[in-house]
Coordinates of C-alpha atoms and ligand atoms in Angstrom, one line a residue:
X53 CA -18.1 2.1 16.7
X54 CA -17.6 5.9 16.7
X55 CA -18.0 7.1 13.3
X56 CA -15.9 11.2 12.9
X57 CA -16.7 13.2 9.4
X58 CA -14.5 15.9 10.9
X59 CA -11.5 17.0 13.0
X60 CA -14.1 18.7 15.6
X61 CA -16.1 15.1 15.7
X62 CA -12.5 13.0 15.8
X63 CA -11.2 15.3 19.0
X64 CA -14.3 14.6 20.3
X65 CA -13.5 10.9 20.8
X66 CA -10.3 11.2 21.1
X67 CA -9.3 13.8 23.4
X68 CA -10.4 12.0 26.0
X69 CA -8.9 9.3 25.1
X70 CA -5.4 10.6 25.1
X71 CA -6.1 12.3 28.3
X72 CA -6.1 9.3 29.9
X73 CA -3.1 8.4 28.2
X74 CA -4.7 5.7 25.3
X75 CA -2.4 4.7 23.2
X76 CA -4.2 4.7 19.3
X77 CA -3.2 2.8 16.1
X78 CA -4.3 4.5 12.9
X79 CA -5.0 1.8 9.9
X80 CA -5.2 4.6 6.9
X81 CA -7.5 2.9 4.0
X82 CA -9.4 4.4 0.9
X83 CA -11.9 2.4 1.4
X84 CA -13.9 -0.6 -0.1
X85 CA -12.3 -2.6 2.4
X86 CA -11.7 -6.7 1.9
X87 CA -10.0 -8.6 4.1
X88 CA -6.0 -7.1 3.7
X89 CA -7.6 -4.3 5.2
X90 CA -9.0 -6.2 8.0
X91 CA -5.7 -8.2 8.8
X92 CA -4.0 -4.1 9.3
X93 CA -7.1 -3.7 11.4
X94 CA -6.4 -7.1 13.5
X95 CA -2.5 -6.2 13.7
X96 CA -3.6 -2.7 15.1
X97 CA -6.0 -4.0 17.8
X98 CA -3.9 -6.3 19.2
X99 CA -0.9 -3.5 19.5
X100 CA -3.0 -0.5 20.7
X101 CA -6.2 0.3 23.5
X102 CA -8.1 1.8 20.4
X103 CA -8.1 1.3 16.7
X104 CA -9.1 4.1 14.3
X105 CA -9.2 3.7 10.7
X106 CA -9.5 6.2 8.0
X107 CA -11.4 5.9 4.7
X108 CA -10.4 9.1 2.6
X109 CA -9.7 8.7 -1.3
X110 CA -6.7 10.9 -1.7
X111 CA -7.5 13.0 -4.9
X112 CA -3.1 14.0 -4.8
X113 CA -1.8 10.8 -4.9
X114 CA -3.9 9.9 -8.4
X115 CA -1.9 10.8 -11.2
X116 CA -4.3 9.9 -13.6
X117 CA -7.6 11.0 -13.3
X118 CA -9.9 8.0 -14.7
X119 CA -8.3 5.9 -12.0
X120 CA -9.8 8.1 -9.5
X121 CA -13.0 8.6 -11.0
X122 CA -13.4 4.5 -10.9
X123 CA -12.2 4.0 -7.9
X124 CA -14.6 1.5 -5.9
X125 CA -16.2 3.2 -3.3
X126 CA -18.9 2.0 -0.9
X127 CA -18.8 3.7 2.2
X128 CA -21.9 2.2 4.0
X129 CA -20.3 -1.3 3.8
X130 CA -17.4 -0.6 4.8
X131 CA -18.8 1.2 8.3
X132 CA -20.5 -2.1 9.1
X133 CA -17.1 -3.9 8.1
X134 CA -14.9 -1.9 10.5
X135 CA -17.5 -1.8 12.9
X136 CA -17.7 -6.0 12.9
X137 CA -14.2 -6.1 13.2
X138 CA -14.3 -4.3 16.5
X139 CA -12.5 -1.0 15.2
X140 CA -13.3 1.8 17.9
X141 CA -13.3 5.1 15.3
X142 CA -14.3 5.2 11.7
X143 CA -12.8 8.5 10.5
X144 CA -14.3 9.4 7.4
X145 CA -13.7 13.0 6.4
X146 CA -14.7 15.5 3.5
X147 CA -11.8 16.9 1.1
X148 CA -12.2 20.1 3.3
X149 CA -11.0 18.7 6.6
X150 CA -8.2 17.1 5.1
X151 CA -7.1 20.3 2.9
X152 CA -8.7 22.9 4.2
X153 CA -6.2 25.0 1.8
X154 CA -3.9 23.2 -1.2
X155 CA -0.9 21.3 0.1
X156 CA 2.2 22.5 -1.6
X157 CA 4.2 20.9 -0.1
X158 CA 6.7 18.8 -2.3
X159 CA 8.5 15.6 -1.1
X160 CA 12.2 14.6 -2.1
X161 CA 12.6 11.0 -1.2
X162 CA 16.0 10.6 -3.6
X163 CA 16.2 7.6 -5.7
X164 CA 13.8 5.5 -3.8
X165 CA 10.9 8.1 -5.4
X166 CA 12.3 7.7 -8.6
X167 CA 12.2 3.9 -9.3
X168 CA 9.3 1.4 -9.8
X169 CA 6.4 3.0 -8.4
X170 CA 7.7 6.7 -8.6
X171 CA 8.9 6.6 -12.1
X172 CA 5.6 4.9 -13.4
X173 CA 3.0 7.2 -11.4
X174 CA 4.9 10.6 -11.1
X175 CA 3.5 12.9 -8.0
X176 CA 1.7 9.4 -6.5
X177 CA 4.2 9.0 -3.4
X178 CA 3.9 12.7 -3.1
X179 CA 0.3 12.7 -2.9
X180 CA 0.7 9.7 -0.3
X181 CA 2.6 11.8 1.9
X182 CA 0.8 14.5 2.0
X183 CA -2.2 12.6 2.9
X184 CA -0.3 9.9 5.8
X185 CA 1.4 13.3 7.2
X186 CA -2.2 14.7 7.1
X187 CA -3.8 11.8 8.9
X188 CA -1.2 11.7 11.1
X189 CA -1.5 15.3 12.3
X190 CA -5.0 14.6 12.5
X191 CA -5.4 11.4 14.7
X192 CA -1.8 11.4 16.3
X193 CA -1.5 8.0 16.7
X194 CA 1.5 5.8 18.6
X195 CA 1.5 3.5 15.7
X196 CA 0.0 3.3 12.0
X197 CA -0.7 0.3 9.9
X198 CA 0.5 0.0 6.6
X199 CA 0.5 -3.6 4.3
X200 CA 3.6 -5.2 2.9
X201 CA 2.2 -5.2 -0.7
X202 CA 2.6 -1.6 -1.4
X203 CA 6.0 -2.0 -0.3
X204 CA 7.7 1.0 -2.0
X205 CA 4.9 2.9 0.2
X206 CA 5.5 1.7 3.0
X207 CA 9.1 2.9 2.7
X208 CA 8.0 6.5 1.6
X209 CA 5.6 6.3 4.6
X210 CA 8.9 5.4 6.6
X211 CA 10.9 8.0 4.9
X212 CA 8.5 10.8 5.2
X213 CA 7.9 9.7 8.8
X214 CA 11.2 10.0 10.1
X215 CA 12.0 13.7 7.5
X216 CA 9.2 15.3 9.5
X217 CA 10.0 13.8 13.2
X218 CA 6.6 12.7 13.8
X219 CA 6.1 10.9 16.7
X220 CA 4.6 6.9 15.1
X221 CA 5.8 3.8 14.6
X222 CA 5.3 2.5 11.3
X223 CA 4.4 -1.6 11.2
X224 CA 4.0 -3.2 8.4
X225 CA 1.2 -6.6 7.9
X226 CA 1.6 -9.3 5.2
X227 CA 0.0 -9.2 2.0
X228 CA -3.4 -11.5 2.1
X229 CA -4.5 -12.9 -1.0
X230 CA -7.5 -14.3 -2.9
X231 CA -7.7 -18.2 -3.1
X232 CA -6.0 -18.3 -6.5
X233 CA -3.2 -16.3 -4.9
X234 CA -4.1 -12.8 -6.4
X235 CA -2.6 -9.7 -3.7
X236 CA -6.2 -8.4 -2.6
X237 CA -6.5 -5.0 -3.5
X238 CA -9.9 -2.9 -3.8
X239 CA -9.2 -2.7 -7.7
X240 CA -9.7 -6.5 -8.2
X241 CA -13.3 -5.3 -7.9
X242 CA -12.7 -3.8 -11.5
X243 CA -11.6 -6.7 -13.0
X244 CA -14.1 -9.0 -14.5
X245 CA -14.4 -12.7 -13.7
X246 CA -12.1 -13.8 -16.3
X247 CA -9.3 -10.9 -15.7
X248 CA -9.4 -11.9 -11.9
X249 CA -9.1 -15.9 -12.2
X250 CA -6.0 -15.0 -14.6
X251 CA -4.6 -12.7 -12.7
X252 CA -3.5 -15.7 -9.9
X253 CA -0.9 -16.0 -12.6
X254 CA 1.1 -12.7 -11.0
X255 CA 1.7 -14.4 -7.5
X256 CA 2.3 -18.0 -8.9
X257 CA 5.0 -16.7 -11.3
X258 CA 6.7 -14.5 -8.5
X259 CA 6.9 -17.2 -6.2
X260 CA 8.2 -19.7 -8.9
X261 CA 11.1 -16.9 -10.0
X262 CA 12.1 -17.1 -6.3
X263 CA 12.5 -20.4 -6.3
X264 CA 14.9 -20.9 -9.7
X265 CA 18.6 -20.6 -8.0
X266 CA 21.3 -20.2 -10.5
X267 CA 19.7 -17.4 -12.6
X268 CA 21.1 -13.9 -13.1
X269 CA 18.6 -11.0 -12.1
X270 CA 18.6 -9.4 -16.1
X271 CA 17.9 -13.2 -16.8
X272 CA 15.0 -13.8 -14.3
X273 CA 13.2 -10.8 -15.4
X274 CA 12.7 -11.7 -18.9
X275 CA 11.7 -14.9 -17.7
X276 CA 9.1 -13.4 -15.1
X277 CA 8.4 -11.0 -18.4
X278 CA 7.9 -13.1 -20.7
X279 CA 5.3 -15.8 -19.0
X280 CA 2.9 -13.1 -17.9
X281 CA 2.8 -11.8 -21.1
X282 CA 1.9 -15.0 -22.9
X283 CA -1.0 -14.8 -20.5
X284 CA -3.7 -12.6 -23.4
X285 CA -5.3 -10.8 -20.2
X286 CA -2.2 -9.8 -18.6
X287 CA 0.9 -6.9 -19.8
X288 CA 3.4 -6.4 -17.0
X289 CA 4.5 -2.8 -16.8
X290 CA 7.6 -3.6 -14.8
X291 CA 9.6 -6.4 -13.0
X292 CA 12.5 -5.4 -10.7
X293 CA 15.0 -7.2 -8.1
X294 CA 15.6 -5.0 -5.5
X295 CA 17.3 -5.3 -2.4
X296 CA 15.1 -5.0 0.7
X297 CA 17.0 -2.7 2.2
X298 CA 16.7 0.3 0.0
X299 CA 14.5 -1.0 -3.2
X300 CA 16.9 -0.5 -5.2
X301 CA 17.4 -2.7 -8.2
X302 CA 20.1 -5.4 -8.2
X303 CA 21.4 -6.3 -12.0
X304 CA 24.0 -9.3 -10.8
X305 CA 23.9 -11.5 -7.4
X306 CA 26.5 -10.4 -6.2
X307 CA 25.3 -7.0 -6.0
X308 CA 22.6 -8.0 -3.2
X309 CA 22.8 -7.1 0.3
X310 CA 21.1 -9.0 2.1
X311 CA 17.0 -10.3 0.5
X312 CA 16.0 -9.7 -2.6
X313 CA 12.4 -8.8 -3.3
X314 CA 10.9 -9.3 -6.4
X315 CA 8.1 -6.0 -7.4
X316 CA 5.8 -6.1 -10.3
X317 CA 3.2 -3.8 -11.7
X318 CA 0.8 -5.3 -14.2
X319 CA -2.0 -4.3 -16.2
X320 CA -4.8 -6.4 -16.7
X321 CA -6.9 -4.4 -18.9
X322 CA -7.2 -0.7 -17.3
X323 CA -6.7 -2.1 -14.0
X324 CA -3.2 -1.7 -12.7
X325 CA -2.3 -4.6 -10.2
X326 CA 0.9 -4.7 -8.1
X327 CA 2.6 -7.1 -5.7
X328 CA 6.1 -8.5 -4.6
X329 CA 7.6 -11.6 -3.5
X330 CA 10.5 -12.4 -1.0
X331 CA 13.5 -14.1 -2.7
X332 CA 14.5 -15.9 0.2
X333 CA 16.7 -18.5 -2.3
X334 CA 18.4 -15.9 -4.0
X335 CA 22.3 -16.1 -3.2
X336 CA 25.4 -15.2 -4.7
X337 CA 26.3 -18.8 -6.8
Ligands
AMP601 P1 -5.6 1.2 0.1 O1 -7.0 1.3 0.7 O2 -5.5 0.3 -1.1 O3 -5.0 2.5 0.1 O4 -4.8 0.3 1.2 C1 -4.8 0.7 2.6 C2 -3.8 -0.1 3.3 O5 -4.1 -1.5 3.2 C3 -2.4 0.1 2.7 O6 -1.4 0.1 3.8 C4 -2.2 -1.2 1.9 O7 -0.8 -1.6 1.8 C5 -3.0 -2.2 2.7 N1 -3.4 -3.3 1.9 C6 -4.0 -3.2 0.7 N2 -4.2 -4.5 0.2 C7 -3.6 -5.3 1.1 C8 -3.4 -6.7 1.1 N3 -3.9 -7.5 0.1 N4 -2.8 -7.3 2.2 C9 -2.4 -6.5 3.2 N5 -2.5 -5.2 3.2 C10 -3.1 -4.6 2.2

């Protein structure tokens, strides 16, 4: 596996590439990688002739600055990860070759920036798209790789795509979880042994919400609410129903169009977990 620091060292591997008319998927990561990481990586080989994936902890998109002081890092392990996985490129750049001068640049993504995600980390999605345009300009790849459980992301990734005209496909790859059903997520490495078992409660109560027919969305959420809170190592900082198409909460059934998705941030002590669940039995009654 090629491994770039900079731009100079990327082109270097790539130019060639393109010049004989590659095609390249991009898996953007910040790095200590587990195996949702690796199932972006599988989805990209299999779509593209080379896979490139970039580990770069994006200082704009923390809005609070002891989450980005914590966040896990371990660079050498992930190289020999991506490289056993069969990615071509490891692009691995300095804060200078991603902004080599501030980015002002502020994003408007309407009321889908202002809900869930947005309203609980202001400036995060704008960081996020500043960095994915970044990388993007940087590796111009066909296609990029982002997973399904930072879903609001992955529709700011689509958004700010298609704003700017760039040139890639966005696809999206299903959450993988731990054994206990816990999203994977390079902050579970924060949590202790006890926080972590616990936390299996987030998936198993989203999938049992979308299985209860005959409940209203305001009713569902207290319900969803209320047993994750009686769990002492868990708070949840938000529960919406929101239709697929636009993330935008649905307060009665018959609001929906089309599938519902369940979204939930929780904290389980300073470590901030999210994930979402398909309500595939959610209809009008
Ligand atoms: P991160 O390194 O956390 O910024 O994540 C990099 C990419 O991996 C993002 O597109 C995430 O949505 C995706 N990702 C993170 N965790 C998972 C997971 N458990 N399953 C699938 N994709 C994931």
């Amino acid at each position: 596996m090629y491994v770039a620091r900079t731009i100079v060292e990327s082109e270097r591997f790539l130019a060639p590439a393109r010049k004989a008319h590659k095609e390249t998927g991009l898996v953007p990561t910040m790095g200590a990688l587990h195996n949702g990481h690796m199932s972006l990586v599988d989805c990209c080989r299999g779509e593209n002739e080379i896979t490139v994936a970039s580990i770069f902890v994006n200082p704009t998109q923390f809005n609070d600055p002891a989450d980005l002081e914590k966040y896990p890092r371990n660079p050498e392990r992930d190289l020999e990860i991506l490289s056993s996985a069969g990615c071509d490129m490891a692009f691995i750049p300095g804060m200078r070759s991603v902004y080599p001068a501030p980015d002002n640049r502020t994003f408007d993504f309407g009321k889908l920036g202002r809900i869930m995600e947005g309203k609980y980390r202001p400036g995060h999605f704008n960081g996020v798209a500043q960095v994915v345009s970044r990388l993007f300009s940087i590796i111009r790849p066909q296609r990029a790789y982002f997973g399904m459980k930072d879903l609001q992301q992955l529709a700011v990734v689509r958004r700010m795509t298609s704003m700017l005209n760039l040139p890639v496909e966005i696809r999206a790859c299903d959450t993988v979880r731990e054994g206990n059903g816990l999203a994977m997520s390079s902050r579970n490495e924060l949590l202790t042994p006890a926080q972590r078992e616990n936390a299996g409660l987030i998936y198993k109560t989203l999938v049992d919400a979308s299985n209860k027919s005959g409940m209203e969305p305001g009713e569902l959420k207290r319900w969803v609410t209320r047993r994750i809170n009686s769990n002492p190592f868990l708070e949840v900082e938000y529960f919406e129903i929101v239709n697929e198409s636009d993330l935008q909460p649905v307060e009665k059934r018959g609001d929906a169009e089309g599938r519902l998705v369940g979204c939930i941030a929780v904290r389980a002590g300073s470590v901030r977990l999210i994930d979402n669940v398909f309500f595939p039995n959610f209809e009008p009654l």
